[in-house]
mmCIF file of N, CA and C in Angstrom:
data_model
loop_
_atom_site.group_PDB
_atom_site.id
_atom_site.type_symbol
_atom_site.label_atom_id
_atom_site.label_comp_id
_atom_site.label_asym_id
_atom_site.label_seq_id
_atom_site.Cartn_x
_atom_site.Cartn_y
_atom_site.Cartn_z
ATOM 1 N N MET A 1097 -67.267 -48.895 53.062
ATOM 2 C CA MET A 1097 -66.891 -47.215 52.547
ATOM 3 C C MET A 1097 -65.299 -47.169 51.244
ATOM 4 N N ARG A 1098 -65.834 -45.985 50.273
ATOM 5 C CA ARG A 1098 -64.612 -46.149 49.172
ATOM 6 C C ARG A 1098 -65.048 -44.098 49.727
ATOM 7 N N THR A 1099 -64.718 -44.122 48.912
ATOM 8 C CA THR A 1099 -63.818 -42.037 48.237
ATOM 9 C C THR A 1099 -63.460 -42.196 46.744
ATOM 10 N N ILE A 1100 -64.797 -41.871 46.668
ATOM 11 C CA ILE A 1100 -64.565 -40.961 45.660
ATOM 12 C C ILE A 1100 -63.880 -39.964 44.773
ATOM 13 N N HIS A 1101 -62.979 -39.589 44.030
ATOM 14 C CA HIS A 1101 -62.763 -38.446 43.735
ATOM 15 C C HIS A 1101 -63.389 -37.845 43.263
ATOM 16 N N PHE A 1102 -63.667 -36.406 42.453
ATOM 17 C CA PHE A 1102 -64.643 -35.648 41.632
ATOM 18 C C PHE A 1102 -63.257 -34.893 40.927
ATOM 19 N N ASP A 1103 -62.945 -34.191 39.694
ATOM 20 C CA ASP A 1103 -62.384 -33.032 39.861
ATOM 21 C C ASP A 1103 -63.110 -31.973 38.467
ATOM 22 N N LEU A 1104 -63.524 -31.487 39.419
ATOM 23 C CA LEU A 1104 -63.621 -30.267 38.417
ATOM 24 C C LEU A 1104 -62.735 -29.192 37.988
ATOM 25 N N GLY A 1105 -62.174 -29.290 36.464
ATOM 26 C CA GLY A 1105 -61.718 -28.016 36.895
ATOM 27 C C GLY A 1105 -60.832 -29.101 35.195
ATOM 28 N N PRO A 1106 -59.409 -27.999 34.930
ATOM 29 C CA PRO A 1106 -59.180 -26.615 35.296
ATOM 30 C C PRO A 1106 -59.683 -25.616 34.853
ATOM 31 N N GLU A 1107 -61.003 -25.621 34.252
ATOM 32 C CA GLU A 1107 -61.318 -24.903 34.454
ATOM 33 C C GLU A 1107 -63.029 -25.242 34.468
ATOM 34 N N VAL A 1108 -63.669 -24.411 35.258
ATOM 35 C CA VAL A 1108 -65.933 -25.072 35.480
ATOM 36 C C VAL A 1108 -65.391 -24.737 34.417
ATOM 37 N N GLU A 1109 -66.294 -26.132 34.271
ATOM 38 C CA GLU A 1109 -67.234 -24.908 32.920
ATOM 39 C C GLU A 1109 -69.070 -26.039 32.953
ATOM 40 N N ALA A 1110 -70.196 -26.112 31.909
ATOM 41 C CA ALA A 1110 -71.598 -26.244 32.453
ATOM 42 C C ALA A 1110 -71.504 -27.904 32.292
ATOM 43 N N ARG A 1111 -69.818 -28.742 31.111
ATOM 44 C CA ARG A 1111 -70.363 -30.411 30.843
ATOM 45 C C ARG A 1111 -70.189 -30.770 32.517
ATOM 46 N N ASP A 1112 -69.199 -29.638 33.417
ATOM 47 C CA ASP A 1112 -68.874 -30.577 34.486
ATOM 48 C C ASP A 1112 -70.299 -31.055 35.700
ATOM 49 N N PHE A 1113 -70.789 -29.072 35.713
ATOM 50 C CA PHE A 1113 -71.823 -29.197 36.170
ATOM 51 C C PHE A 1113 -72.627 -30.554 35.979
ATOM 52 N N VAL A 1114 -73.097 -31.134 34.085
ATOM 53 C CA VAL A 1114 -73.828 -32.190 33.729
ATOM 54 C C VAL A 1114 -73.081 -33.725 34.887
ATOM 55 N N ARG A 1115 -72.045 -33.791 34.458
ATOM 56 C CA ARG A 1115 -71.043 -34.489 34.479
ATOM 57 C C ARG A 1115 -71.100 -35.126 35.669
ATOM 58 N N LEU A 1116 -70.400 -34.285 36.796
ATOM 59 C CA LEU A 1116 -71.223 -34.177 38.671
ATOM 60 C C LEU A 1116 -72.360 -34.695 38.893
ATOM 61 N N ALA A 1117 -74.033 -33.731 37.906
ATOM 62 C CA ALA A 1117 -75.265 -34.466 38.187
ATOM 63 C C ALA A 1117 -75.443 -36.107 38.293
ATOM 64 N N ARG A 1118 -74.870 -36.332 36.633
ATOM 65 C CA ARG A 1118 -74.554 -37.795 36.842
ATOM 66 C C ARG A 1118 -74.162 -38.241 37.693
ATOM 67 N N ALA A 1119 -73.252 -38.682 38.259
ATOM 68 C CA ALA A 1119 -72.213 -39.460 39.315
ATOM 69 C C ALA A 1119 -73.388 -38.888 40.568
ATOM 70 N N LEU A 1120 -73.399 -38.139 40.712
ATOM 71 C CA LEU A 1120 -74.700 -38.638 42.793
ATOM 72 C C LEU A 1120 -75.045 -38.975 42.810
ATOM 73 N N PRO A 1121 -76.353 -39.566 41.814
ATOM 74 C CA PRO A 1121 -77.294 -41.015 42.073
ATOM 75 C C PRO A 1121 -76.633 -42.349 42.709
ATOM 76 N N LEU A 1122 -75.012 -41.842 41.730
ATOM 77 C CA LEU A 1122 -73.729 -43.669 41.518
ATOM 78 C C LEU A 1122 -73.661 -43.419 43.589
ATOM 79 N N VAL A 1123 -73.637 -42.248 44.351
ATOM 80 C CA VAL A 1123 -73.327 -42.630 45.198
ATOM 81 C C VAL A 1123 -74.106 -42.567 46.574
ATOM 82 N N GLU A 1124 -72.859 -44.350 47.244
ATOM 83 C CA GLU A 1124 -73.865 -45.385 48.310
ATOM 84 C C GLU A 1124 -73.346 -44.693 49.579
ATOM 85 N N PRO A 1125 -75.347 -44.846 49.737
ATOM 86 C CA PRO A 1125 -75.148 -43.695 51.734
ATOM 87 C C PRO A 1125 -73.688 -44.000 52.269
ATOM 88 N N GLU A 1126 -73.165 -45.257 51.665
ATOM 89 C CA GLU A 1126 -71.361 -44.696 53.546
ATOM 90 C C GLU A 1126 -69.674 -44.521 52.172
ATOM 91 N N ASP A 1127 -69.914 -44.653 50.745
ATOM 92 C CA ASP A 1127 -69.146 -43.259 50.316
ATOM 93 C C ASP A 1127 -68.981 -41.387 50.625
ATOM 94 N N ARG A 1128 -67.832 -41.471 50.414
ATOM 95 C CA ARG A 1128 -67.375 -39.914 51.187
ATOM 96 C C ARG A 1128 -67.236 -40.251 49.248
ATOM 97 N N LEU A 1129 -67.747 -38.346 49.123
ATOM 98 C CA LEU A 1129 -67.707 -38.093 47.918
ATOM 99 C C LEU A 1129 -66.520 -36.701 48.023
ATOM 100 N N GLU A 1130 -65.339 -36.035 47.389
ATOM 101 C CA GLU A 1130 -64.073 -35.426 47.653
ATOM 102 C C GLU A 1130 -64.121 -34.992 45.577
ATOM 103 N N ILE A 1131 -64.686 -33.323 46.024
ATOM 104 C CA ILE A 1131 -65.098 -32.778 45.068
ATOM 105 C C ILE A 1131 -63.503 -31.704 44.605
ATOM 106 N N THR A 1132 -62.946 -31.301 43.371
ATOM 107 C CA THR A 1132 -61.560 -30.781 43.664
ATOM 108 C C THR A 1132 -62.084 -29.626 42.923
ATOM 109 N N MET A 1133 -61.494 -28.000 43.327
ATOM 110 C CA MET A 1133 -61.686 -27.207 41.824
ATOM 111 C C MET A 1133 -60.423 -26.193 42.241
ATOM 112 N N GLU A 1134 -60.081 -25.381 41.045
ATOM 113 C CA GLU A 1134 -59.173 -25.051 41.730
ATOM 114 C C GLU A 1134 -59.387 -23.716 42.602
ATOM 115 N N ALA A 1135 -58.887 -23.026 42.433
ATOM 116 C CA ALA A 1135 -58.923 -22.141 44.210
ATOM 117 C C ALA A 1135 -59.531 -20.315 43.481
ATOM 118 N N ALA A 1136 -59.488 -21.149 41.738
ATOM 119 C CA ALA A 1136 -60.072 -19.701 40.582
ATOM 120 C C ALA A 1136 -61.219 -19.477 40.316
ATOM 121 N N ASP A 1137 -61.454 -20.557 41.009
ATOM 122 C CA ASP A 1137 -63.051 -21.178 40.372
ATOM 123 C C ASP A 1137 -64.283 -21.611 41.615
ATOM 124 N N VAL A 1138 -63.447 -20.166 42.730
ATOM 125 C CA VAL A 1138 -64.976 -20.876 44.238
ATOM 126 C C VAL A 1138 -66.161 -20.076 43.857
ATOM 127 N N HIS A 1139 -66.018 -19.135 42.582
ATOM 128 C CA HIS A 1139 -66.852 -18.582 42.287
ATOM 129 C C HIS A 1139 -68.610 -19.932 41.991
ATOM 130 N N GLN A 1140 -68.033 -20.845 41.361
ATOM 131 C CA GLN A 1140 -68.943 -21.504 41.235
ATOM 132 C C GLN A 1140 -69.390 -22.707 42.264
ATOM 133 N N ALA A 1141 -68.706 -22.613 43.528
ATOM 134 C CA ALA A 1141 -69.094 -23.735 45.093
ATOM 135 C C ALA A 1141 -70.424 -23.623 45.129
ATOM 136 N N GLY A 1142 -71.117 -21.765 44.483
ATOM 137 C CA GLY A 1142 -71.962 -22.100 45.810
ATOM 138 C C GLY A 1142 -72.833 -23.013 44.463
ATOM 139 N N ARG A 1143 -72.868 -23.703 43.244
ATOM 140 C CA ARG A 1143 -73.962 -24.098 42.145
ATOM 141 C C ARG A 1143 -73.686 -25.667 42.900
ATOM 142 N N VAL A 1144 -73.208 -25.979 43.064
ATOM 143 C CA VAL A 1144 -72.153 -26.992 43.889
ATOM 144 C C VAL A 1144 -72.467 -27.288 44.644
ATOM 145 N N PHE A 1145 -72.867 -26.648 45.819
ATOM 146 C CA PHE A 1145 -73.321 -26.489 47.279
ATOM 147 C C PHE A 1145 -75.088 -27.236 46.869
ATOM 148 N N THR A 1146 -75.299 -26.287 45.818
ATOM 149 C CA THR A 1146 -76.642 -26.377 45.373
ATOM 150 C C THR A 1146 -76.760 -28.133 45.488
ATOM 151 N N MET A 1147 -75.898 -28.287 44.204
ATOM 152 C CA MET A 1147 -76.699 -29.955 43.634
ATOM 153 C C MET A 1147 -76.184 -30.478 44.630
ATOM 154 N N LEU A 1148 -75.959 -30.446 45.826
ATOM 155 C CA LEU A 1148 -74.773 -31.178 47.015
ATOM 156 C C LEU A 1148 -76.871 -30.998 47.472
ATOM 157 N N ARG A 1149 -77.045 -30.648 47.927
ATOM 158 C CA ARG A 1149 -78.232 -30.074 49.076
ATOM 159 C C ARG A 1149 -79.214 -31.018 48.625
ATOM 160 N N GLU A 1150 -79.850 -30.882 47.323
ATOM 161 C CA GLU A 1150 -80.504 -30.523 46.322
ATOM 162 C C GLU A 1150 -80.735 -32.870 45.756
ATOM 163 N N ASN A 1151 -79.327 -33.310 46.144
ATOM 164 C CA ASN A 1151 -79.311 -35.164 46.030
ATOM 165 C C ASN A 1151 -79.048 -35.521 47.433
ATOM 166 N N GLY A 1152 -79.378 -34.780 48.553
ATOM 167 C CA GLY A 1152 -79.371 -35.302 49.723
ATOM 168 C C GLY A 1152 -77.826 -35.453 50.183
ATOM 169 N N PHE A 1153 -77.219 -34.715 50.281
ATOM 170 C CA PHE A 1153 -75.743 -34.995 51.382
ATOM 171 C C PHE A 1153 -75.717 -33.436 51.120
ATOM 172 N N ASP A 1154 -74.407 -34.247 52.820
ATOM 173 C CA ASP A 1154 -73.686 -33.204 53.523
ATOM 174 C C ASP A 1154 -72.588 -32.628 52.691
ATOM 175 N N PHE A 1155 -72.384 -31.247 53.814
ATOM 176 C CA PHE A 1155 -70.943 -31.394 52.483
ATOM 177 C C PHE A 1155 -70.142 -30.408 53.999
ATOM 178 N N GLN A 1156 -68.797 -30.585 53.207
ATOM 179 C CA GLN A 1156 -67.518 -29.747 53.914
ATOM 180 C C GLN A 1156 -66.631 -28.495 52.962
ATOM 181 N N PRO A 1157 -67.122 -27.293 52.802
ATOM 182 C CA PRO A 1157 -66.306 -27.394 52.124
ATOM 183 C C PRO A 1157 -64.556 -27.087 52.714
ATOM 184 N N LYS A 1158 -63.587 -26.866 51.975
ATOM 185 C CA LYS A 1158 -62.432 -27.028 52.724
ATOM 186 C C LYS A 1158 -60.828 -26.052 51.492
ATOM 187 N N GLY A 1159 -60.258 -24.950 52.470
ATOM 188 C CA GLY A 1159 -58.974 -24.458 51.256
ATOM 189 C C GLY A 1159 -58.152 -26.164 51.436
ATOM 190 N N SER A 1160 -57.174 -25.863 50.237
ATOM 191 C CA SER A 1160 -56.213 -26.410 49.873
ATOM 192 C C SER A 1160 -54.944 -26.360 51.072
ATOM 193 N N HIS A 1161 -53.744 -26.932 51.578
ATOM 194 C CA HIS A 1161 -53.055 -25.821 52.514
ATOM 195 C C HIS A 1161 -52.459 -25.068 50.916
ATOM 196 N N GLU A 1162 -51.832 -25.312 49.667
ATOM 197 C CA GLU A 1162 -50.648 -24.633 49.125
ATOM 198 C C GLU A 1162 -51.794 -23.291 49.198
ATOM 199 N N GLY A 1163 -53.162 -23.435 48.197
ATOM 200 C CA GLY A 1163 -53.890 -22.169 48.893
ATOM 201 C C GLY A 1163 -54.256 -22.435 47.430
ATOM 202 N N LEU A 1164 -54.225 -23.240 46.609
ATOM 203 C CA LEU A 1164 -53.838 -23.296 44.261
ATOM 204 C C LEU A 1164 -55.166 -23.881 44.222
ATOM 205 N N LEU A 1165 -55.846 -25.322 44.812
ATOM 206 C CA LEU A 1165 -56.851 -25.632 45.324
ATOM 207 C C LEU A 1165 -58.574 -25.430 46.309
ATOM 208 N N TYR A 1166 -59.381 -25.606 46.012
ATOM 209 C CA TYR A 1166 -60.667 -25.795 46.728
ATOM 210 C C TYR A 1166 -61.159 -26.969 46.646
ATOM 211 N N LYS A 1167 -61.395 -27.559 48.247
ATOM 212 C CA LYS A 1167 -62.194 -28.908 48.225
ATOM 213 C C LYS A 1167 -63.124 -28.680 48.776
ATOM 214 N N VAL A 1168 -63.996 -30.166 48.421
ATOM 215 C CA VAL A 1168 -65.480 -30.214 48.948
ATOM 216 C C VAL A 1168 -65.299 -31.546 49.516
ATOM 217 N N SER A 1169 -65.311 -31.902 50.277
ATOM 218 C CA SER A 1169 -65.689 -33.256 51.203
ATOM 219 C C SER A 1169 -67.607 -33.719 51.415
ATOM 220 N N ALA A 1170 -67.626 -34.655 50.705
ATOM 221 C CA ALA A 1170 -68.900 -35.170 50.547
ATOM 222 C C ALA A 1170 -69.663 -35.680 51.238
ATOM 223 N N TRP A 1171 -71.273 -35.951 52.009
ATOM 224 C CA TRP A 1171 -71.593 -37.534 51.705
ATOM 225 C C TRP A 1171 -73.670 -37.318 52.147
ATOM 226 N N ARG A 1172 -73.064 -38.537 51.777
ATOM 227 C CA ARG A 1172 -75.343 -38.446 52.090
ATOM 228 C C ARG A 1172 -75.663 -38.743 53.390
ATOM 229 N N ARG A 1173 -76.524 -38.000 53.757
ATOM 230 C CA ARG A 1173 -77.473 -37.577 54.470
ATOM 231 C C ARG A 1173 -78.403 -38.727 55.383
ATOM 232 N N ALA A 1174 -78.362 -38.678 56.879
ATOM 233 C CA ALA A 1174 -78.885 -39.916 57.004
ATOM 234 C C ALA A 1174 -79.643 -39.296 56.836
ATOM 235 N N VAL A 1175 -80.538 -41.087 56.786
ATOM 236 C CA VAL A 1175 -82.311 -40.988 56.736
ATOM 237 C C VAL A 1175 -82.353 -41.541 58.574
ATOM 238 N N HIS A 1176 -83.631 -40.392 58.939
ATOM 239 C CA HIS A 1176 -83.674 -41.041 60.390
ATOM 240 C C HIS A 1176 -85.441 -41.405 60.349
#
């Protein structure tokens, strides 16, 4: 299992979503994806959540203790 860190920042732009869309298929079922963005860009989180759902991921959003970052921990949904 590996942890893949993906930074959407310092300002979230359209090209960041393109990079994320290209990276998602490369995440293996046992991997964990940690997505980070500035807390000021949290309004972009909905788009990230949609991309994750559409690509078969479950996720857990969380703020950082400093309040400056917003993080999303994601993993592939288990196939039953």
